[in-house]
mmCIF file of C-alpha atoms in Angstrom:
data_model
loop_
_atom_site.group_PDB
_atom_site.id
_atom_site.type_symbol
_atom_site.label_atom_id
_atom_site.label_comp_id
_atom_site.label_asym_id
_atom_site.label_seq_id
_atom_site.Cartn_x
_atom_site.Cartn_y
_atom_site.Cartn_z
ATOM 1 C CA MET C 220 -22.783 -19.411 -16.389
ATOM 2 C CA ILE C 221 -18.958 -19.905 -16.360
ATOM 3 C CA LEU C 222 -18.602 -18.293 -12.994
ATOM 4 C CA THR C 223 -21.454 -20.395 -11.436
ATOM 5 C CA LYS C 224 -19.774 -23.597 -12.670
ATOM 6 C CA LEU C 225 -16.460 -22.434 -11.136
ATOM 7 C CA TYR C 226 -18.047 -21.618 -7.904
ATOM 8 C CA ARG C 227 -19.826 -24.949 -7.530
ATOM 9 C CA LYS C 228 -16.611 -26.696 -8.496
ATOM 10 C CA TYR C 229 -14.525 -25.001 -5.784
ATOM 11 C CA GLN C 230 -16.983 -23.968 -3.067
ATOM 12 C CA SER C 231 -16.220 -26.962 -0.897
ATOM 13 C CA THR C 232 -12.416 -25.998 -0.439
ATOM 14 C CA LEU C 233 -11.250 -24.078 2.586
ATOM 15 C CA THR C 234 -9.242 -21.742 0.491
ATOM 16 C CA VAL C 235 -12.204 -20.619 -1.616
ATOM 17 C CA ARG C 236 -14.312 -20.195 1.478
ATOM 18 C CA ALA C 237 -11.654 -18.157 3.118
ATOM 19 C CA GLY C 238 -10.959 -16.130 0.042
ATOM 20 C CA SER C 239 -14.588 -15.444 -0.468
ATOM 21 C CA TRP C 240 -14.953 -14.161 3.118
ATOM 22 C CA TYR C 241 -11.701 -12.114 2.759
ATOM 23 C CA ILE C 242 -13.279 -10.361 -0.235
ATOM 24 C CA VAL C 243 -16.563 -9.659 1.552
ATOM 25 C CA ALA C 244 -15.048 -8.468 4.784
ATOM 26 C CA THR C 245 -12.442 -6.411 3.022
ATOM 27 C CA PHE C 246 -15.130 -4.608 1.109
ATOM 28 C CA ALA C 247 -17.143 -4.062 4.271
ATOM 29 C CA GLN C 248 -14.121 -2.600 6.025
ATOM 30 C CA LYS C 249 -13.015 -0.426 3.172
ATOM 31 C CA GLY C 250 -16.696 0.423 2.552
ATOM 32 C CA ILE C 251 -16.913 1.934 6.037
ATOM 33 C CA VAL C 252 -13.600 3.894 5.402
ATOM 34 C CA PHE C 253 -14.986 5.102 2.053
ATOM 35 C CA LEU C 254 -18.287 6.254 3.718
ATOM 36 C CA ALA C 255 -16.268 8.071 6.327
ATOM 37 C CA ILE C 256 -14.407 10.123 3.716
ATOM 38 C CA PRO C 257 -17.155 12.781 3.209
ATOM 39 C CA ILE C 258 -17.677 12.939 6.975
ATOM 40 C CA PHE C 259 -14.004 13.820 7.608
ATOM 41 C CA ALA C 260 -13.856 16.019 4.535
ATOM 42 C CA ARG C 261 -16.570 18.159 6.305
ATOM 43 C CA LEU C 262 -15.105 17.866 9.779
ATOM 44 C CA LEU C 263 -11.574 18.826 8.815
ATOM 45 C CA THR C 264 -10.187 21.660 6.648
ATOM 46 C CA PRO C 265 -8.028 20.625 3.664
ATOM 47 C CA ALA C 266 -4.978 21.708 5.766
ATOM 48 C CA GLN C 267 -6.065 19.439 8.712
ATOM 49 C CA TYR C 268 -6.804 16.698 6.234
ATOM 50 C CA GLY C 269 -3.354 17.211 4.972
ATOM 51 C CA THR C 270 -1.760 16.891 8.490
ATOM 52 C CA VAL C 271 -3.507 13.587 9.021
ATOM 53 C CA ALA C 272 -2.480 12.259 5.710
ATOM 54 C CA LEU C 273 1.215 13.330 6.397
ATOM 55 C CA PHE C 274 1.062 11.546 9.793
ATOM 56 C CA SER C 275 -0.465 8.365 8.352
ATOM 57 C CA SER C 276 2.184 8.288 5.737
ATOM 58 C CA TRP C 277 5.020 8.651 8.187
ATOM 59 C CA LEU C 278 3.390 6.022 10.373
ATOM 60 C CA GLU C 279 3.470 3.514 7.547
ATOM 61 C CA ILE C 280 7.136 4.277 6.720
ATOM 62 C CA LEU C 281 8.332 4.263 10.262
ATOM 63 C CA THR C 282 6.468 0.906 10.804
ATOM 64 C CA ILE C 283 8.430 -0.808 8.049
ATOM 65 C CA ILE C 284 11.725 0.823 9.026
ATOM 66 C CA LEU C 285 11.748 0.414 12.779
ATOM 67 C CA THR C 286 10.294 -3.191 12.611
ATOM 68 C CA LEU C 287 12.612 -4.324 9.685
ATOM 69 C CA ASN C 288 9.411 -5.518 8.075
ATOM 70 C CA LEU C 289 9.762 -8.693 10.148
ATOM 71 C CA HIS C 290 6.072 -9.711 9.879
ATOM 72 C CA SER C 291 6.587 -10.516 6.211
ATOM 73 C CA ALA C 292 8.899 -13.380 6.969
ATOM 74 C CA LEU C 293 5.903 -15.322 8.470
ATOM 75 C CA ASN C 294 4.440 -15.789 4.977
ATOM 76 C CA ASN C 295 7.148 -18.391 4.119
ATOM 77 C CA ALA C 296 7.623 -19.506 7.747
ATOM 78 C CA ARG C 297 4.127 -21.061 7.736
ATOM 79 C CA TYR C 298 5.274 -23.630 5.097
ATOM 80 C CA ASP C 299 8.697 -24.248 6.849
ATOM 81 C CA PHE C 300 7.616 -24.666 10.406
ATOM 82 C CA GLU C 301 4.629 -26.377 11.916
ATOM 83 C CA GLY C 302 2.829 -26.609 15.307
ATOM 84 C CA ALA C 303 4.873 -25.480 18.310
ATOM 85 C CA GLN C 304 7.896 -24.450 16.180
ATOM 86 C CA PHE C 305 5.707 -21.924 14.281
ATOM 87 C CA LYS C 306 4.324 -20.451 17.535
ATOM 88 C CA ASP C 307 7.873 -20.208 18.920
ATOM 89 C CA LEU C 308 9.077 -18.416 15.789
ATOM 90 C CA VAL C 309 6.169 -15.849 16.065
ATOM 91 C CA SER C 310 7.034 -15.202 19.629
ATOM 92 C CA ALA C 311 10.757 -14.722 18.674
ATOM 93 C CA VAL C 312 9.853 -12.452 15.704
ATOM 94 C CA LEU C 313 7.462 -10.323 17.833
ATOM 95 C CA THR C 314 10.236 -9.943 20.507
ATOM 96 C CA LEU C 315 12.854 -8.796 17.862
ATOM 97 C CA GLY C 316 10.475 -6.335 16.294
ATOM 98 C CA ILE C 317 9.683 -4.661 19.600
ATOM 99 C CA LEU C 318 13.460 -4.451 20.502
ATOM 100 C CA CYS C 319 14.083 -2.730 17.148
ATOM 101 C CA ILE C 320 11.143 -0.323 17.698
ATOM 102 C CA ALA C 321 12.457 0.579 21.126
ATOM 103 C CA VAL C 322 15.935 1.412 19.739
ATOM 104 C CA GLY C 323 14.301 3.475 16.903
ATOM 105 C CA ASN C 324 12.303 5.421 19.294
ATOM 106 C CA ILE C 325 15.357 6.375 21.427
ATOM 107 C CA VAL C 326 17.159 7.524 18.273
ATOM 108 C CA LEU C 327 14.220 9.669 17.228
ATOM 109 C CA ALA C 328 13.830 11.077 20.591
ATOM 110 C CA LEU C 329 17.440 12.339 20.633
ATOM 111 C CA LEU C 330 17.074 14.150 17.353
ATOM 112 C CA PRO C 331 16.671 17.963 17.588
ATOM 113 C CA GLU C 332 13.281 19.580 16.788
ATOM 114 C CA THR C 333 14.659 21.511 13.867
ATOM 115 C CA LEU C 334 15.939 18.270 12.140
ATOM 116 C CA THR C 335 12.679 16.290 12.706
ATOM 117 C CA GLN C 336 10.671 19.281 11.430
ATOM 118 C CA ALA C 337 12.860 19.548 8.301
ATOM 119 C CA VAL C 338 12.825 15.800 7.588
ATOM 120 C CA PHE C 339 9.310 14.830 8.460
ATOM 121 C CA GLY C 340 7.450 18.201 7.941
ATOM 122 C CA LEU C 341 5.577 17.564 11.169
ATOM 123 C CA PRO C 342 6.108 18.915 14.756
ATOM 124 C CA LYS C 343 8.327 16.543 16.900
ATOM 125 C CA SER C 344 5.381 15.696 18.996
ATOM 126 C CA LEU C 345 3.617 14.166 15.995
ATOM 127 C CA VAL C 346 6.771 12.377 14.789
ATOM 128 C CA MET C 347 7.175 10.771 18.179
ATOM 129 C CA LEU C 348 3.527 9.780 18.145
ATOM 130 C CA ALA C 349 3.956 8.181 14.872
ATOM 131 C CA SER C 350 7.111 6.346 16.024
ATOM 132 C CA LEU C 351 5.316 5.107 19.331
ATOM 133 C CA GLY C 352 2.441 4.043 17.100
ATOM 134 C CA THR C 353 4.561 1.344 15.402
ATOM 135 C CA LEU C 354 4.499 -0.417 18.878
ATOM 136 C CA ALA C 355 0.760 -0.754 18.236
ATOM 137 C CA MET C 356 1.003 -1.598 14.560
ATOM 138 C CA PHE C 357 3.604 -4.300 14.677
ATOM 139 C CA PRO C 358 1.852 -6.944 16.969
ATOM 140 C CA TYR C 359 -1.281 -6.192 14.852
ATOM 141 C CA GLN C 360 0.667 -6.925 11.672
ATOM 142 C CA VAL C 361 2.131 -10.141 13.131
ATOM 143 C CA ARG C 362 -1.090 -11.557 14.219
ATOM 144 C CA MET C 363 -3.023 -10.554 11.165
ATOM 145 C CA THR C 364 -0.410 -12.154 9.019
ATOM 146 C CA THR C 365 -0.558 -15.425 10.866
ATOM 147 C CA TRP C 366 -4.271 -15.566 10.749
ATOM 148 C CA ARG C 367 -4.364 -14.923 6.961
ATOM 149 C CA ILE C 368 -1.838 -17.544 5.955
ATOM 150 C CA ALA C 369 -3.682 -20.019 8.323
ATOM 151 C CA LEU C 370 -7.001 -19.191 6.631
ATOM 152 C CA LYS C 371 -8.552 -18.201 10.000
ATOM 153 C CA TYR C 372 -10.736 -15.779 8.112
ATOM 154 C CA THR C 373 -13.246 -15.387 10.933
ATOM 155 C CA PHE C 374 -10.753 -13.792 13.368
ATOM 156 C CA TYR C 375 -8.886 -11.961 10.711
ATOM 157 C CA ASN C 376 -12.050 -10.296 9.277
ATOM 158 C CA LEU C 377 -13.684 -9.515 12.596
ATOM 159 C CA VAL C 378 -10.635 -7.837 14.175
ATOM 160 C CA ASN C 379 -9.980 -5.952 10.982
ATOM 161 C CA PHE C 380 -13.505 -4.735 10.707
ATOM 162 C CA LEU C 381 -13.906 -3.727 14.409
ATOM 163 C CA THR C 382 -10.531 -1.993 14.655
ATOM 164 C CA THR C 383 -11.331 0.179 11.634
ATOM 165 C CA SER C 384 -14.959 0.876 12.694
ATOM 166 C CA TYR C 385 -13.959 1.864 16.330
ATOM 167 C CA GLY C 386 -11.198 4.063 14.869
ATOM 168 C CA ILE C 387 -13.590 6.021 12.854
ATOM 169 C CA LEU C 388 -16.252 6.388 15.527
ATOM 170 C CA LEU C 389 -13.739 7.445 18.041
ATOM 171 C CA SER C 390 -12.220 9.932 15.682
ATOM 172 C CA VAL C 391 -15.649 11.481 14.933
ATOM 173 C CA GLY C 392 -16.442 11.617 18.650
ATOM 174 C CA LEU C 393 -13.159 13.229 19.599
ATOM 175 C CA ILE C 394 -13.460 15.790 16.791
ATOM 176 C CA LEU C 395 -17.068 16.787 18.016
ATOM 177 C CA VAL C 396 -15.747 17.050 21.614
ATOM 178 C CA PHE C 397 -12.826 19.211 20.469
ATOM 179 C CA THR C 398 -15.363 21.388 18.571
ATOM 180 C CA LEU C 399 -17.458 22.028 21.645
ATOM 181 C CA VAL C 400 -14.794 22.207 24.396
ATOM 182 C CA LEU C 401 -11.538 23.307 22.466
ATOM 183 C CA PRO C 402 -12.731 25.021 19.315
ATOM 184 C CA ALA C 403 -9.407 26.556 18.664
ATOM 185 C CA TYR C 404 -7.524 23.321 18.983
ATOM 186 C CA ASP C 405 -6.310 21.428 15.871
ATOM 187 C CA HIS C 406 -8.868 18.757 14.927
ATOM 188 C CA ALA C 407 -6.276 16.810 13.050
ATOM 189 C CA LEU C 408 -4.954 15.606 16.490
ATOM 190 C CA ALA C 409 -8.361 14.080 17.354
ATOM 191 C CA ARG C 410 -8.476 12.285 14.213
ATOM 192 C CA ILE C 411 -4.822 10.922 14.795
ATOM 193 C CA VAL C 412 -5.669 9.876 18.345
ATOM 194 C CA GLY C 413 -8.717 8.082 17.078
ATOM 195 C CA LEU C 414 -6.707 6.393 14.427
ATOM 196 C CA ILE C 415 -4.196 4.821 16.777
ATOM 197 C CA ALA C 416 -6.090 4.048 19.890
ATOM 198 C CA PRO C 417 -7.929 0.955 18.567
ATOM 199 C CA TYR C 418 -4.727 -0.647 17.393
ATOM 200 C CA ILE C 419 -3.160 -0.099 20.909
ATOM 201 C CA ALA C 420 -5.860 -1.989 22.601
ATOM 202 C CA VAL C 421 -5.947 -4.788 20.113
ATOM 203 C CA SER C 422 -2.173 -5.132 20.063
ATOM 204 C CA LEU C 423 -2.067 -5.370 23.876
ATOM 205 C CA LEU C 424 -4.436 -8.354 23.704
ATOM 206 C CA ILE C 425 -2.470 -9.898 20.826
ATOM 207 C CA VAL C 426 0.764 -9.738 22.812
ATOM 208 C CA ARG C 427 -0.847 -11.336 25.759
ATOM 209 C CA HIS C 428 -2.298 -14.131 23.557
ATOM 210 C CA THR C 429 1.120 -14.711 21.914
ATOM 211 C CA LEU C 430 2.752 -15.044 25.301
ATOM 212 C CA LYS C 431 0.277 -17.640 26.139
ATOM 213 C CA ASP C 432 1.262 -19.792 23.076
ATOM 214 C CA SER C 433 4.989 -19.351 23.546
ATOM 215 C CA ARG C 434 7.571 -17.522 25.564
ATOM 216 C CA THR C 435 10.356 -17.985 23.182
ATOM 217 C CA PHE C 436 11.920 -14.565 23.272
ATOM 218 C CA PHE C 437 15.338 -15.290 21.868
ATOM 219 C CA ARG C 438 16.395 -17.931 19.349
ATOM 220 C CA GLN C 439 19.264 -17.119 17.164
ATOM 221 C CA ASP C 440 18.262 -19.348 14.364
ATOM 222 C CA TYR C 441 14.703 -17.936 14.312
ATOM 223 C CA TRP C 442 15.997 -14.470 14.322
ATOM 224 C CA ARG C 443 18.300 -15.268 11.549
ATOM 225 C CA TYR C 444 15.679 -16.924 9.393
ATOM 226 C CA ALA C 445 13.349 -14.057 9.888
ATOM 227 C CA LEU C 446 15.914 -11.379 9.021
ATOM 228 C CA ALA C 447 17.112 -13.334 5.890
ATOM 229 C CA LEU C 448 13.605 -13.191 4.376
ATOM 230 C CA ALA C 449 12.424 -9.912 5.822
ATOM 231 C CA LEU C 450 15.267 -7.592 5.071
ATOM 232 C CA PRO C 451 15.179 -7.972 1.258
ATOM 233 C CA LEU C 452 11.350 -7.604 1.585
ATOM 234 C CA MET C 453 11.824 -4.543 3.724
ATOM 235 C CA LEU C 454 13.304 -2.666 0.699
ATOM 236 C CA HIS C 455 10.352 -3.874 -1.318
ATOM 237 C CA SER C 456 7.746 -2.809 1.231
ATOM 238 C CA LEU C 457 9.472 0.458 1.908
ATOM 239 C CA SER C 458 9.820 1.299 -1.679
ATOM 240 C CA ASN C 459 6.077 0.360 -2.294
ATOM 241 C CA ILE C 460 5.096 2.777 0.531
ATOM 242 C CA LEU C 461 7.278 5.437 -0.812
ATOM 243 C CA MET C 462 5.552 5.086 -4.228
ATOM 244 C CA LYS C 463 2.215 5.546 -2.659
ATOM 245 C CA GLN C 464 2.904 7.898 0.134
ATOM 246 C CA PHE C 465 6.161 9.963 -0.569
ATOM 247 C CA ASP C 466 4.400 12.267 -3.222
ATOM 248 C CA ARG C 467 2.381 13.552 -0.314
ATOM 249 C CA VAL C 468 5.456 14.428 1.735
ATOM 250 C CA LEU C 469 6.797 16.273 -1.291
ATOM 251 C CA ILE C 470 3.432 17.974 -2.084
ATOM 252 C CA ASN C 471 3.505 19.224 1.519
ATOM 253 C CA GLN C 472 7.008 20.552 1.088
ATOM 254 C CA TYR C 473 6.453 22.232 -2.299
ATOM 255 C CA PHE C 474 2.767 23.397 -1.984
ATOM 256 C CA GLY C 475 1.523 23.001 1.661
ATOM 257 C CA ARG C 476 -1.047 21.139 3.807
ATOM 258 C CA SER C 477 -4.137 22.154 1.855
ATOM 259 C CA GLU C 478 -2.850 20.625 -1.504
ATOM 260 C CA THR C 479 -1.700 17.615 0.436
ATOM 261 C CA GLY C 480 -5.296 17.141 1.807
ATOM 262 C CA ILE C 481 -6.991 17.582 -1.573
ATOM 263 C CA TYR C 482 -4.524 15.067 -3.110
ATOM 264 C CA THR C 483 -5.020 12.541 -0.305
ATOM 265 C CA LEU C 484 -8.802 12.728 -0.646
ATOM 266 C CA ALA C 485 -8.473 12.021 -4.333
ATOM 267 C CA TYR C 486 -6.325 9.078 -3.587
ATOM 268 C CA GLN C 487 -8.803 7.699 -0.988
ATOM 269 C CA PHE C 488 -11.553 7.900 -3.665
ATOM 270 C CA GLY C 489 -9.276 6.374 -6.319
ATOM 271 C CA ASP C 490 -8.217 3.820 -3.884
ATOM 272 C CA ILE C 491 -11.381 1.785 -4.694
ATOM 273 C CA ALA C 492 -9.392 -0.010 -7.247
ATOM 274 C CA ASN C 493 -6.529 -0.741 -4.830
ATOM 275 C CA MET C 494 -9.098 -1.836 -2.279
ATOM 276 C CA LEU C 495 -10.443 -4.346 -4.731
ATOM 277 C CA TRP C 496 -6.937 -5.667 -5.358
ATOM 278 C CA VAL C 497 -6.209 -6.089 -1.652
ATOM 279 C CA ALA C 498 -9.467 -7.863 -1.125
ATOM 280 C CA THR C 499 -9.029 -10.284 -4.021
ATOM 281 C CA ASN C 500 -5.292 -10.761 -3.308
ATOM 282 C CA SER C 501 -6.099 -11.921 0.246
ATOM 283 C CA ALA C 502 -8.024 -14.676 -1.493
ATOM 284 C CA TRP C 503 -5.561 -15.191 -4.397
ATOM 285 C CA PHE C 504 -2.334 -15.354 -2.329
ATOM 286 C CA PRO C 505 -3.050 -18.528 -0.297
ATOM 287 C CA TRP C 506 -4.666 -20.162 -3.333
ATOM 288 C CA PHE C 507 -1.675 -19.419 -5.427
ATOM 289 C CA PHE C 508 0.794 -20.756 -2.739
ATOM 290 C CA THR C 509 -1.213 -23.925 -2.280
ATOM 291 C CA HIS C 510 -1.408 -24.723 -6.146
ATOM 292 C CA MET C 511 2.269 -23.788 -6.542
ATOM 293 C CA SER C 512 3.178 -26.227 -3.910
ATOM 294 C CA LYS C 513 1.331 -28.927 -5.849
ATOM 295 C CA GLY C 514 2.832 -27.839 -9.227
ATOM 296 C CA ASN C 515 -0.410 -26.951 -10.851
ATOM 297 C CA HIS C 516 1.073 -24.365 -13.047
ATOM 298 C CA THR C 517 -1.288 -24.653 -16.042
ATOM 299 C CA GLN C 518 -4.245 -24.037 -13.724
ATOM 300 C CA ILE C 519 -2.478 -20.990 -12.153
ATOM 301 C CA ARG C 520 -1.850 -19.475 -15.498
ATOM 302 C CA LYS C 521 -5.413 -19.876 -16.606
ATOM 303 C CA ARG C 522 -6.930 -18.401 -13.426
ATOM 304 C CA ALA C 523 -4.440 -15.522 -13.468
ATOM 305 C CA SER C 524 -5.522 -14.532 -16.932
ATOM 306 C CA GLN C 525 -9.234 -14.713 -15.875
ATOM 307 C CA TYR C 526 -8.478 -12.660 -12.752
ATOM 308 C CA ALA C 527 -6.588 -9.915 -14.593
ATOM 309 C CA LEU C 528 -9.268 -9.663 -17.289
ATOM 310 C CA ALA C 529 -12.207 -9.439 -14.749
ATOM 311 C CA PHE C 530 -10.242 -6.898 -12.577
ATOM 312 C CA GLY C 531 -9.543 -4.652 -15.687
ATOM 313 C CA VAL C 532 -13.195 -4.624 -16.723
ATOM 314 C CA ILE C 533 -14.342 -3.565 -13.264
ATOM 315 C CA VAL C 534 -11.654 -0.869 -12.860
ATOM 316 C CA THR C 535 -12.659 0.503 -16.210
ATOM 317 C CA GLY C 536 -16.231 1.014 -15.130
ATOM 318 C CA LEU C 537 -14.966 2.601 -11.785
ATOM 319 C CA ILE C 538 -12.858 5.057 -13.633
ATOM 320 C CA PHE C 539 -16.080 6.560 -15.124
ATOM 321 C CA ILE C 540 -17.940 6.605 -11.901
ATOM 322 C CA ALA C 541 -15.543 7.839 -9.399
ATOM 323 C CA PRO C 542 -15.050 11.459 -10.317
ATOM 324 C CA LEU C 543 -18.827 11.817 -10.041
ATOM 325 C CA LEU C 544 -18.717 10.648 -6.426
ATOM 326 C CA ILE C 545 -16.359 13.375 -5.430
ATOM 327 C CA ARG C 546 -18.732 16.128 -6.469
ATOM 328 C CA LEU C 547 -21.609 14.337 -4.856
ATOM 329 C CA LEU C 548 -19.863 13.464 -1.498
ATOM 330 C CA ALA C 549 -17.044 16.044 -0.899
ATOM 331 C CA PRO C 550 -17.281 19.890 -0.305
ATOM 332 C CA GLU C 551 -16.537 22.202 -3.196
ATOM 333 C CA GLU C 552 -12.925 23.009 -1.847
ATOM 334 C CA TYR C 553 -12.009 19.428 -2.626
ATOM 335 C CA TRP C 554 -13.353 19.167 -6.301
ATOM 336 C CA GLN C 555 -9.944 19.749 -7.775
ATOM 337 C CA ALA C 556 -9.412 16.077 -6.821
ATOM 338 C CA THR C 557 -11.748 14.887 -9.676
ATOM 339 C CA ALA C 558 -8.990 14.887 -12.303
ATOM 340 C CA ILE C 559 -6.690 12.746 -10.175
ATOM 341 C CA VAL C 560 -9.097 9.801 -9.402
ATOM 342 C CA PRO C 561 -8.965 8.094 -12.769
ATOM 343 C CA ILE C 562 -5.122 8.000 -12.832
ATOM 344 C CA VAL C 563 -5.174 6.560 -9.266
ATOM 345 C CA MET C 564 -7.578 3.772 -10.364
ATOM 346 C CA ALA C 565 -5.432 2.900 -13.356
ATOM 347 C CA THR C 566 -2.514 2.591 -10.892
ATOM 348 C CA GLY C 567 -4.508 0.102 -9.022
ATOM 349 C CA PHE C 568 -4.884 -2.126 -12.025
ATOM 350 C CA PHE C 569 -1.037 -2.218 -12.537
ATOM 351 C CA SER C 570 -0.787 -3.122 -8.879
ATOM 352 C CA LEU C 571 -2.598 -6.307 -9.622
ATOM 353 C CA LEU C 572 -0.569 -7.113 -12.705
ATOM 354 C CA TYR C 573 2.790 -6.756 -11.095
ATOM 355 C CA SER C 574 1.658 -8.852 -7.981
ATOM 356 C CA LEU C 575 0.782 -11.748 -10.139
ATOM 357 C CA TYR C 576 4.586 -12.077 -10.964
ATOM 358 C CA GLY C 577 5.824 -10.908 -7.666
ATOM 359 C CA ASN C 578 3.968 -13.735 -5.853
ATOM 360 C CA VAL C 579 6.075 -16.202 -7.950
ATOM 361 C CA GLU C 580 9.232 -14.586 -6.701
ATOM 362 C CA LEU C 581 8.044 -14.668 -3.122
ATOM 363 C CA TYR C 582 7.115 -18.435 -3.405
ATOM 364 C CA GLU C 583 10.534 -19.168 -4.841
ATOM 365 C CA LYS C 584 12.118 -17.092 -2.026
ATOM 366 C CA LYS C 585 13.736 -14.784 -4.542
ATOM 367 C CA ALA C 586 12.986 -11.762 -2.598
ATOM 368 C CA GLY C 587 15.964 -9.958 -3.866
ATOM 369 C CA TYR C 588 14.301 -9.658 -7.236
ATOM 370 C CA THR C 589 11.144 -8.281 -5.686
ATOM 371 C CA ALA C 590 13.145 -5.719 -3.657
ATOM 372 C CA MET C 591 15.285 -4.664 -6.646
ATOM 373 C CA MET C 592 12.253 -3.910 -8.930
ATOM 374 C CA THR C 593 10.404 -2.080 -6.232
ATOM 375 C CA VAL C 594 13.468 0.022 -5.428
ATOM 376 C CA LEU C 595 14.002 0.940 -9.014
ATOM 377 C CA ALA C 596 10.233 1.923 -9.424
ATOM 378 C CA ALA C 597 10.345 3.931 -6.194
ATOM 379 C CA ALA C 598 13.438 5.830 -7.496
ATOM 380 C CA VAL C 599 11.636 6.564 -10.836
ATOM 381 C CA ASN C 600 8.698 7.886 -8.765
ATOM 382 C CA ILE C 601 10.785 10.074 -6.594
ATOM 383 C CA ILE C 602 12.877 11.433 -9.286
ATOM 384 C CA LEU C 603 10.048 12.288 -11.598
ATOM 385 C CA ASN C 604 8.184 13.895 -8.583
ATOM 386 C CA ILE C 605 11.380 16.215 -7.752
ATOM 387 C CA ILE C 606 11.564 17.156 -11.413
ATOM 388 C CA LEU C 607 7.987 17.578 -12.443
ATOM 389 C CA LEU C 608 6.098 18.831 -9.200
ATOM 390 C CA PRO C 609 7.544 22.367 -9.293
ATOM 391 C CA ILE C 610 6.773 22.608 -12.988
ATOM 392 C CA TYR C 611 3.289 20.943 -13.420
ATOM 393 C CA GLY C 612 1.750 21.263 -9.848
ATOM 394 C CA TYR C 613 0.734 18.744 -7.339
ATOM 395 C CA GLN C 614 -1.649 16.773 -9.555
ATOM 396 C CA ILE C 615 1.270 15.489 -11.732
ATOM 397 C CA ALA C 616 2.106 13.324 -8.835
ATOM 398 C CA ALA C 617 -0.645 10.860 -9.717
ATOM 399 C CA TRP C 618 0.910 10.517 -13.168
ATOM 400 C CA THR C 619 4.304 9.837 -11.744
ATOM 401 C CA THR C 620 2.913 7.184 -9.587
ATOM 402 C CA LEU C 621 1.170 5.481 -12.482
ATOM 403 C CA VAL C 622 4.268 5.551 -14.575
ATOM 404 C CA SER C 623 6.429 3.885 -11.673
ATOM 405 C CA TYR C 624 3.743 1.058 -11.317
ATOM 406 C CA ILE C 625 3.804 0.523 -15.061
ATOM 407 C CA CYS C 626 7.683 0.170 -14.798
ATOM 408 C CA LEU C 627 7.093 -2.215 -11.786
ATOM 409 C CA PHE C 628 4.779 -4.430 -13.759
ATOM 410 C CA LEU C 629 7.176 -4.566 -16.789
ATOM 411 C CA GLY C 630 10.165 -5.184 -14.728
ATOM 412 C CA HIS C 631 8.514 -8.178 -12.761
ATOM 413 C CA ALA C 632 7.131 -9.547 -16.000
ATOM 414 C CA ALA C 633 10.670 -9.419 -17.566
ATOM 415 C CA ILE C 634 12.053 -11.220 -14.489
#
């Protein structure tokens, strides 16, 4: 009854319509990813699954490092610039990001094979593929950010959904072709190519569209504005990725690809809770910024409490269901993952809690606080993993990640 009244009260607003579609579309997109998990678990061995997971982790990390996380500056820019100025800023940010990626690729190309293997745990060919992949990911991130903050949910949702869907279909098709034509070849490469190819196609179209809107390639004031906002958030984003992904890098170094693959599959099942947070936060974020700009603090506090309570109830239910799904959908060699899934879901709940406070810091342009807390939490995660992984095995990595997110929540709440 309460939810019905709330829906009727706010259904006419653009923010709520956009938020509702963000949630529906994100669940549709993530639902396809979730349904693909048992397919890839049967097409790939745990070791190959681990290779794909390691590549994906480094792709995310390199995308943040090589682009200086510039797309994050657009969240605030939407409220500081309007019309043609905003389009010029987007074009300038895109140019700066591509230049940074080019420099980063040259540096990585010059590194010796032994060094890249030691640092990344991957052959140099895959490291360079991940590095070049950032050229596809960055324009995509820029355009998706501008659509999200402008509440253009139709474009945002459609492109997101199609890119993910084509990536999965292409990967499955390539793996089947590899099986028939090159059975001795590593199927992980087929999955990696299928993962990146759709983003390359979409990003080419995005760059073309951006150049039609504006050809502002260099503006010192725009570059300075973007860097001032993005660099502190770069530490935050990178630390956030390290908390989620670096445990897989360490597991690969300590135990090997098979354990990395099993751990990754557990995380993908447990990521249902994080998926819920990403979907709802896509709706919450613009709503929150709008009401903060109007000074509606009392309403924000009330809705935040309702949001956290509802999220907690849903995650509690998912914790009991998810381990059963692994036994139903994954081959037996992955069943060790069942003990990890509930811990990952609990981590998703604390992701929501810390973001409620972190969004206030972002609105107030206090990105230094956000970066500081995430760096500290990432340090806790990495140190605990280095100490505990050799003693208790790879499954302890889920617990160390949970502890780091609890620290993150408590730190933001204190700030």
